[in-house]
Coordinates of C-alpha atoms and ligand atoms in Angstrom, one line a residue:
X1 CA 0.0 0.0 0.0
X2 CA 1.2 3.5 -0.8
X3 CA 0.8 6.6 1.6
X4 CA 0.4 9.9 0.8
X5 CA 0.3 13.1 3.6
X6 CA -0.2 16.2 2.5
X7 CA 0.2 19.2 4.4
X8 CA -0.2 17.8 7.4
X9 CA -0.3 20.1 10.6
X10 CA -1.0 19.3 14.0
X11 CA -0.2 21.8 17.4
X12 CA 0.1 21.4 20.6
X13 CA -0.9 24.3 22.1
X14 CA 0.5 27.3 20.5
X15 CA 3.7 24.6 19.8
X16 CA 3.1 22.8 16.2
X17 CA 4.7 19.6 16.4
X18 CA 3.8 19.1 12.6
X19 CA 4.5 21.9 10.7
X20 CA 3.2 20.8 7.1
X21 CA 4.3 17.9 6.7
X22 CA 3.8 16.5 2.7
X23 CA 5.4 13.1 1.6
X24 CA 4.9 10.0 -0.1
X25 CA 5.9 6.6 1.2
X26 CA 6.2 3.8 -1.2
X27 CA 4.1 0.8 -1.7
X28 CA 7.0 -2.1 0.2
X29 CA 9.8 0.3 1.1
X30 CA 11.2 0.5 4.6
X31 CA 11.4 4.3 5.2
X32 CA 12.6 5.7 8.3
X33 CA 11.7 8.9 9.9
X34 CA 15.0 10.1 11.6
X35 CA 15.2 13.1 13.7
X36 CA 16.4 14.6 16.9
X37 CA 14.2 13.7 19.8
X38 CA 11.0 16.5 19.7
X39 CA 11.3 16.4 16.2
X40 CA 7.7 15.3 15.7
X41 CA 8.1 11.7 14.4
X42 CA 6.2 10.0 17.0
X43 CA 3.2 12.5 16.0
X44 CA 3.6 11.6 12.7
X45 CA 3.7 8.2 13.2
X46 CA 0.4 8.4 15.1
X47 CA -1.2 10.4 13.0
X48 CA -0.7 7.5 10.2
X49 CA -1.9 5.2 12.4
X50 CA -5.5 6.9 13.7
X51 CA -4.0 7.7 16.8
X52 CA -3.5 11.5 16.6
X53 CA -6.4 13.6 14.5
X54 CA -4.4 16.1 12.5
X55 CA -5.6 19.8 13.2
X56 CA -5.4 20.4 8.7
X57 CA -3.6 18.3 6.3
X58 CA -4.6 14.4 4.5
X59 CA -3.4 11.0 4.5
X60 CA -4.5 8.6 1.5
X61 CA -4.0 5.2 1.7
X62 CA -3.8 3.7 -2.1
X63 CA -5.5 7.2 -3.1
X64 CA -8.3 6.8 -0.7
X65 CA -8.4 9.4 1.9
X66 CA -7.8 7.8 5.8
X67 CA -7.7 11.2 7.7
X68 CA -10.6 10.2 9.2
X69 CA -10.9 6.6 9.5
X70 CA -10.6 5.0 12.6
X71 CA -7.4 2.9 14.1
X72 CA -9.0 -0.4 13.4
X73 CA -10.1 0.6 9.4
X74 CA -6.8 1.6 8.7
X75 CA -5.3 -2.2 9.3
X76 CA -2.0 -0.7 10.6
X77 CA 0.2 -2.5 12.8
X78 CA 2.2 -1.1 16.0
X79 CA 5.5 -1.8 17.8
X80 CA 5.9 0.4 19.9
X81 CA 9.6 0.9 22.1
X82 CA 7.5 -0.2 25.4
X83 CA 4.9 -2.2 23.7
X84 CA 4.0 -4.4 26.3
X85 CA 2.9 -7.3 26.1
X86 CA 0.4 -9.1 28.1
X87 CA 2.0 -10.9 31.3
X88 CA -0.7 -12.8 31.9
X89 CA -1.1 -14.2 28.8
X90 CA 1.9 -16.8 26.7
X91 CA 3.3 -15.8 23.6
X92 CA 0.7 -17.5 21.3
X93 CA -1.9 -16.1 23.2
X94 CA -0.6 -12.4 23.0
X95 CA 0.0 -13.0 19.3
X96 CA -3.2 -14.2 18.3
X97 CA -4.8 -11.8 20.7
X98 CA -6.1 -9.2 17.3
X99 CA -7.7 -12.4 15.8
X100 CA -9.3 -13.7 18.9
X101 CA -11.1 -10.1 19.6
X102 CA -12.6 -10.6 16.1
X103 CA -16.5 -11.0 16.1
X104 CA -18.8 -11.8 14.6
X105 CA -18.3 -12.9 9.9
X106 CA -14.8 -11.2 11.0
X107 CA -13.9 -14.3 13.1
X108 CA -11.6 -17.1 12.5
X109 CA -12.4 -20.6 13.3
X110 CA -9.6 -21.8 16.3
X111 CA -7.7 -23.9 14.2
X112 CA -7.2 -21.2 11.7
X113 CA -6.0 -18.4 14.4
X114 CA -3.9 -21.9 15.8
X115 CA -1.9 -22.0 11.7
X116 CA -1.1 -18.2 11.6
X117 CA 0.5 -18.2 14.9
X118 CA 2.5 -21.0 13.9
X119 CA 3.4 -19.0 10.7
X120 CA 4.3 -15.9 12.8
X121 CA 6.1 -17.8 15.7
X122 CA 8.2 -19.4 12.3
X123 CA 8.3 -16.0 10.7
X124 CA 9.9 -14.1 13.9
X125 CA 12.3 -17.3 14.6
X126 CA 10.2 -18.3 17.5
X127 CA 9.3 -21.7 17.1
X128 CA 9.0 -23.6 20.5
X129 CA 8.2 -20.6 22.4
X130 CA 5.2 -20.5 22.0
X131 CA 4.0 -21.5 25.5
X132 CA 6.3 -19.1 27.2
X133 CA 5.1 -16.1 29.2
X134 CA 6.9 -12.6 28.6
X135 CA 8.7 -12.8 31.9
X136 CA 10.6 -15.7 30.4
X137 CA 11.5 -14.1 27.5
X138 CA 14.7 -11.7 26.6
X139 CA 14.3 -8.1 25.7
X140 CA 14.6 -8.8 21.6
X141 CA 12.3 -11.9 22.0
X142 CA 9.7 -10.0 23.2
X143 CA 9.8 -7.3 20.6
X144 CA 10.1 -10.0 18.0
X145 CA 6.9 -11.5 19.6
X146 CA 5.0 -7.8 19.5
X147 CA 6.1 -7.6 15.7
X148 CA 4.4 -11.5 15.8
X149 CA 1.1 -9.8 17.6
X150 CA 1.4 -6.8 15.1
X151 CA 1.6 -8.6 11.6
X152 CA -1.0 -11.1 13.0
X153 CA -4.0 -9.3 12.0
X154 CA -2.6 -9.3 8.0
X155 CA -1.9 -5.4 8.6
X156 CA -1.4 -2.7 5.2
X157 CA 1.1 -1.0 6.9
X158 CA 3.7 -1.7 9.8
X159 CA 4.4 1.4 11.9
X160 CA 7.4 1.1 13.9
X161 CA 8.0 3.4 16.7
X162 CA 11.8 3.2 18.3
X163 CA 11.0 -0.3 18.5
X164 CA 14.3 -1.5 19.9
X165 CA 15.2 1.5 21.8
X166 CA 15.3 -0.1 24.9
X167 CA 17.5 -3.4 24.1
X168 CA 21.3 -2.7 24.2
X169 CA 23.5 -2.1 21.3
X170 CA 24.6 -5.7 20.4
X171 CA 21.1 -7.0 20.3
X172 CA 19.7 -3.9 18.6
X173 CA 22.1 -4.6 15.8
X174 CA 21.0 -8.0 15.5
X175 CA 17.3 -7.2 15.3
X176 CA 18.1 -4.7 12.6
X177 CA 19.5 -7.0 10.1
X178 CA 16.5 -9.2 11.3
X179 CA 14.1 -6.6 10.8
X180 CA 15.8 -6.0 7.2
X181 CA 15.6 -9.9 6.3
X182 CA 11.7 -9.6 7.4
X183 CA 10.5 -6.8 5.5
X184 CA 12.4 -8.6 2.6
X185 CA 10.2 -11.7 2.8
X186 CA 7.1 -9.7 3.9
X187 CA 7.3 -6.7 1.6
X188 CA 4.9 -4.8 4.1
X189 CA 5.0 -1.1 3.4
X190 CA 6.6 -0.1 6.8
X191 CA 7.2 3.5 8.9
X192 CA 10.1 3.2 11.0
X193 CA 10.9 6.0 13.8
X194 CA 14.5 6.6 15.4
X195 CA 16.6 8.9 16.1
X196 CA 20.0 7.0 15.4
X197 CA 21.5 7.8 12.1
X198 CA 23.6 4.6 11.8
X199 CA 20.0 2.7 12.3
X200 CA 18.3 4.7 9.8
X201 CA 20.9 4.6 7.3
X202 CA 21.5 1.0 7.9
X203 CA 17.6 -0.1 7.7
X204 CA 15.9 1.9 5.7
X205 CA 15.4 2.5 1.7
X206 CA 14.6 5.9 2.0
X207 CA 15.1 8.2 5.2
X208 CA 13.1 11.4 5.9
X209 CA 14.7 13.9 8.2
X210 CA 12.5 15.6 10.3
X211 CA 13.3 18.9 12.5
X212 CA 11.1 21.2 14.1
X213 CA 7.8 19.4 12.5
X214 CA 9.6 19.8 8.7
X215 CA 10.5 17.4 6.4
X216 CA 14.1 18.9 5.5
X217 CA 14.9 15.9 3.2
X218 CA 13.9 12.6 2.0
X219 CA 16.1 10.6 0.2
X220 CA 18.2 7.3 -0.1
X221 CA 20.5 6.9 2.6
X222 CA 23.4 7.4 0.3
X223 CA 21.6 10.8 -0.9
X224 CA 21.0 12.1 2.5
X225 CA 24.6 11.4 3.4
X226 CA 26.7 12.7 0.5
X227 CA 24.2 15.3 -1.2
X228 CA 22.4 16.9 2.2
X229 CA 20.2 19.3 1.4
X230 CA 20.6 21.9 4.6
X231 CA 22.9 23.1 7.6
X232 CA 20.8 20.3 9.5
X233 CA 20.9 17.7 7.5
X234 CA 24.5 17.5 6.9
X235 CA 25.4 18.2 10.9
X236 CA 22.5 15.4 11.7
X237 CA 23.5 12.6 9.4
X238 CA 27.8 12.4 9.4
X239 CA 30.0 15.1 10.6
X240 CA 30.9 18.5 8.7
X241 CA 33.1 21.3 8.8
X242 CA 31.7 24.5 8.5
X243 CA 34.0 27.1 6.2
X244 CA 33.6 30.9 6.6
X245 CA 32.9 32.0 2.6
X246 CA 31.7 35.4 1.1
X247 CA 30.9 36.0 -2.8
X248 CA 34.1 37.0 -4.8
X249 CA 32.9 37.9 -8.2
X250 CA 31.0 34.8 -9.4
X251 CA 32.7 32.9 -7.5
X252 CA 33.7 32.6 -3.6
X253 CA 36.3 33.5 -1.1
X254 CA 36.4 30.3 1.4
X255 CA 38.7 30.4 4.6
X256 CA 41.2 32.4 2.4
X257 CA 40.6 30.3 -0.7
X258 CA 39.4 31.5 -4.1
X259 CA 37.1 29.4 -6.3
X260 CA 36.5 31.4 -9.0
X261 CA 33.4 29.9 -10.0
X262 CA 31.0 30.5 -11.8
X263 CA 29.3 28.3 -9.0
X264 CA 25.6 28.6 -7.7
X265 CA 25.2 30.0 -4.3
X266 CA 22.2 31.7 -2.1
X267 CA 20.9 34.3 -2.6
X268 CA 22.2 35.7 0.8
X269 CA 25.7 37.0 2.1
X270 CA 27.7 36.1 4.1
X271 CA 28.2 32.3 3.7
X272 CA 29.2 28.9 5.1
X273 CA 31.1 26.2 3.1
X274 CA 30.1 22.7 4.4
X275 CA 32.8 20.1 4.1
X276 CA 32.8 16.5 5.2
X277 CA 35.8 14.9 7.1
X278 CA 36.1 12.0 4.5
X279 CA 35.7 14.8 1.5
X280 CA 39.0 16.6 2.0
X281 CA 41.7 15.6 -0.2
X282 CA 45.3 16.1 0.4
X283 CA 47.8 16.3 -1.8
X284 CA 50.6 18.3 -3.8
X285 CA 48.7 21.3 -4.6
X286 CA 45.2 22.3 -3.3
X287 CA 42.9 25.4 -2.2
X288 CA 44.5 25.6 0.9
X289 CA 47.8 24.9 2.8
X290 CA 46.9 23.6 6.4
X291 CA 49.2 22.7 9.4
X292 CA 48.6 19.5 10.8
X293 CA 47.8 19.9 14.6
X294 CA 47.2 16.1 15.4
X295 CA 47.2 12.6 13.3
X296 CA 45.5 9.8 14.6
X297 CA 45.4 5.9 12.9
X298 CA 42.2 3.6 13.5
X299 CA 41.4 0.5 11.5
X300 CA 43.7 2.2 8.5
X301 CA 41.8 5.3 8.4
X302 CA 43.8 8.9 9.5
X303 CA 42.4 11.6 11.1
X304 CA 44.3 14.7 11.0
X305 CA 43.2 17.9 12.3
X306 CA 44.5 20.9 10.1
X307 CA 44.6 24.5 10.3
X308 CA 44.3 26.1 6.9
X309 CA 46.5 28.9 6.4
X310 CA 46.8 32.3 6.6
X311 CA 42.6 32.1 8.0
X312 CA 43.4 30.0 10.9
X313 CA 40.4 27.8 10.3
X314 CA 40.9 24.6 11.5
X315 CA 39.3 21.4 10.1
X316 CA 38.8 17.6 10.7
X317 CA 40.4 15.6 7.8
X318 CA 39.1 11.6 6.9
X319 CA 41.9 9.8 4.9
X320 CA 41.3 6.3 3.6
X321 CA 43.2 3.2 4.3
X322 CA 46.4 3.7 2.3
X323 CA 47.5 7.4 3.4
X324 CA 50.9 8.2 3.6
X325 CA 52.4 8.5 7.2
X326 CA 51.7 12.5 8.1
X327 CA 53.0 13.8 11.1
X328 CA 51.9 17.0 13.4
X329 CA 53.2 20.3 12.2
X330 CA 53.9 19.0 8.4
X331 CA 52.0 21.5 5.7
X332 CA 49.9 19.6 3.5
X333 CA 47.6 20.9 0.5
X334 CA 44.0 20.3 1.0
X335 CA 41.2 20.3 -1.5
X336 CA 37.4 19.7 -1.2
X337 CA 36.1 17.5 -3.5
X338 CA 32.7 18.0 -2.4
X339 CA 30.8 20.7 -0.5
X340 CA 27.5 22.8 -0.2
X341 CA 27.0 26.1 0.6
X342 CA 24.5 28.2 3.2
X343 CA 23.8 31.3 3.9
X344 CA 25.6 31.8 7.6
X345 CA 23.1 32.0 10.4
X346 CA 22.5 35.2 11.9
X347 CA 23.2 34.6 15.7
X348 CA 25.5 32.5 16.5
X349 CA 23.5 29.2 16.5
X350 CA 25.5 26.3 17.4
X351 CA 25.6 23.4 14.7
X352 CA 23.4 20.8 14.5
X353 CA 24.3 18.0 17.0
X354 CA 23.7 14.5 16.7
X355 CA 20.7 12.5 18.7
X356 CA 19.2 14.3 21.9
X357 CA 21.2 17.8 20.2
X358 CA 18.1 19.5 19.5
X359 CA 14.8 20.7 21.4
Ligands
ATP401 P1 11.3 11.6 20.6 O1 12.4 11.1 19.8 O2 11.8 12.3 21.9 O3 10.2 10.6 20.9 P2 9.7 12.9 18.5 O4 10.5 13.4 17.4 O5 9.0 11.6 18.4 O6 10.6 12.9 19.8 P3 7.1 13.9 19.2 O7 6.9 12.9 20.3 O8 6.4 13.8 17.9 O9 8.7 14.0 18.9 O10 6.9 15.4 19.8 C1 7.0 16.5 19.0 C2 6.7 17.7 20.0 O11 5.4 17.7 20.4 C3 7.5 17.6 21.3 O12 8.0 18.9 21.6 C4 6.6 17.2 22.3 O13 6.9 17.7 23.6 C5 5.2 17.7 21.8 N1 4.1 16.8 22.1 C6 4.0 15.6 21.7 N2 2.8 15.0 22.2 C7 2.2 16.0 23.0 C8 1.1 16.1 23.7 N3 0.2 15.1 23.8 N4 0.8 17.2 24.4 C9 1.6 18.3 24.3 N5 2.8 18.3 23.6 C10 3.1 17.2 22.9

């Protein structure tokens, strides 16, 4: 099933959590909604599934509009990060729990409900579990058995809210790839909310950045990361430099650099240059000299940290496996061989941090 939200706006208070919000998610894809914590993904994410009226703004499912139809018409399917599941009840029980509530021509007979559990207890590598109660179960079981309960009831779409925030770090890398290897076989059109880059960029097909209620980009992960489209994006997903810049002519003057241009810049003056570590390049001749103030080797990779001369800017460099041996204080010539350019905030607002960096 394909979804389509346009304009959608929701306030809390005189705050707007969803700030017109338009995009379209696939029929199959895995897209993530990535975006510092406040950033209005868990409001989106409810307001797909029925769970948060929008104040203006639609949602079509397959072209048919689902603003207004309620949690259960929507067939949508929850994990929540703190789903719980029922104690009192085992794991086939809690799974076949949306197919036992049926009534009425809606109802399965038993032995039906009994087949898809089996299904699901096969499909989220539970086999033999079955008769276990939560309280027996590990952290990633359980979530795998609230996926279970969630694809039980043959659901459109899969809404997935931070679902394995809570486990720790090994297991949560497991149940990624796991998740992957499921929405391979399933090919369930699913929403998936985090705030960890490395997750979304892992997971996902396509990843929409969220801040302040906006959509500031959607895009592959490989878009997102080497062509951001704003100051956020590119401080959000990877790490950035930021360059002072001004127009020279039709071109620019960058941390005591000219590029000559013609190149396409804002509208506005002055600038920023945005540079990634890993997009420096250092060789015999470049844009800039810089000083090396410290060179550090993991897993084949250099760091160096630079000051570009005569600004005094100083800069992270990436180098791949392979770099020649530098050493502090040597000059080097750096070039960028890829960059975007801002306009250069006002204040002095500090860059955009990773998760839990924003309000
Ligand atoms: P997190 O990663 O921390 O869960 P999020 O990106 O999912 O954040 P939301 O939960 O969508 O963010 O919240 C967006 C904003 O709306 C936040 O500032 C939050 O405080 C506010 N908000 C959310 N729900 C309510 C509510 N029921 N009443 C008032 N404010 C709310």
């Amino acid at each position: 099933m394909n979804i389509r939200i346009q304009q959608l706006g929701k306030r809390f208070g005189a705050f707007p959590a969803l700030d017109g919000v338009s995009l379209d998610i696939h029929s199959g894809e895995l897209l993530a909604l990535l975006g510092p914590s406040g950033s209005g993904k868990t409001t989106l994410l409810r307001a797909l599934a029925g769970l948060e009226p929008p104040d203006h703004g639609r949602i079509l499912f397959d072209g048919e509009d689902a603003t207004t139809l309620s949690v259960q018409a929507r067939r949508a399917g929850f994990v929540f990060q703190h789903y719980a599941l029922f104690r009192h009840m085992d794991v086939r029980a809690n799974i076949a729990f949306g197919l036992e509530v049926r009534r009425g021509a809606a109802r399965w007979p038993k032995a039906r409900i009994a087949a898809r559990v089996d299904e699901l207890l096969a499909l989220v590598q539970l086999e033999g579990l079955g008769a276990r109660y939560p309280a027996q179960l590990s952290g990633g079981q359980r979530q795998r058995v609230a996926l279970a309960r969630a694809l039980a009831i043959e659901p459109r779409v899969l809404l997935l809210d931070e679902p394995f925030g809570a486990l720790d770090a090994q297991v949560r890398r497991d149940l990624r790839s796991w998740l992957r290897a499921l929405h391979d076989r399933t090919g369930l059109t699913t929403v998936f909310v985090t705030h960890d880059q490395e997750e979304a960029l892992e997971l996902a097909d396509r990843v929409a950045i969220l801040h302040r209620g906006r959509i500031e980009q959607v895009g592959s992960p490989d878009e997102v990361y080497e062509r951001p489209a704003s100051p956020f994006v590119y401080g959000f997903v990877g790490e950035v430099n930021r360059l002072p810049a001004r127009r020279a002519g039709a071109g620019l003057e960058v941390a005591g650099a000219h590029w000559p241009g013609p190149l396409r810049l804002p509208a506005e003056d002055p600038l920023e240059v945005y540079v990634r570590p890993h997009d420096f390049q250092v060789g015999e001749a470049g844009d800039w000299v810089g000083t090396l103030l410290s060179v550090q080797r993991s897993g084949g990779r250099s760091r160096l940290r630079a000051r570009l001369q005569p600004a005094g800017v100083e800069v992270e460099v990436e180098l791949p496996p392979g770099a020649p041996p530098y050493r502090p204080g040597q000059n080097v010539a750096l070039v960028a061989r890829r960059h975007g350019v801002f306009a250069r905030p006002a204040a002095a607002e500090p860059p955009a941090r990773g998760p839990e960096g924003d309000v």
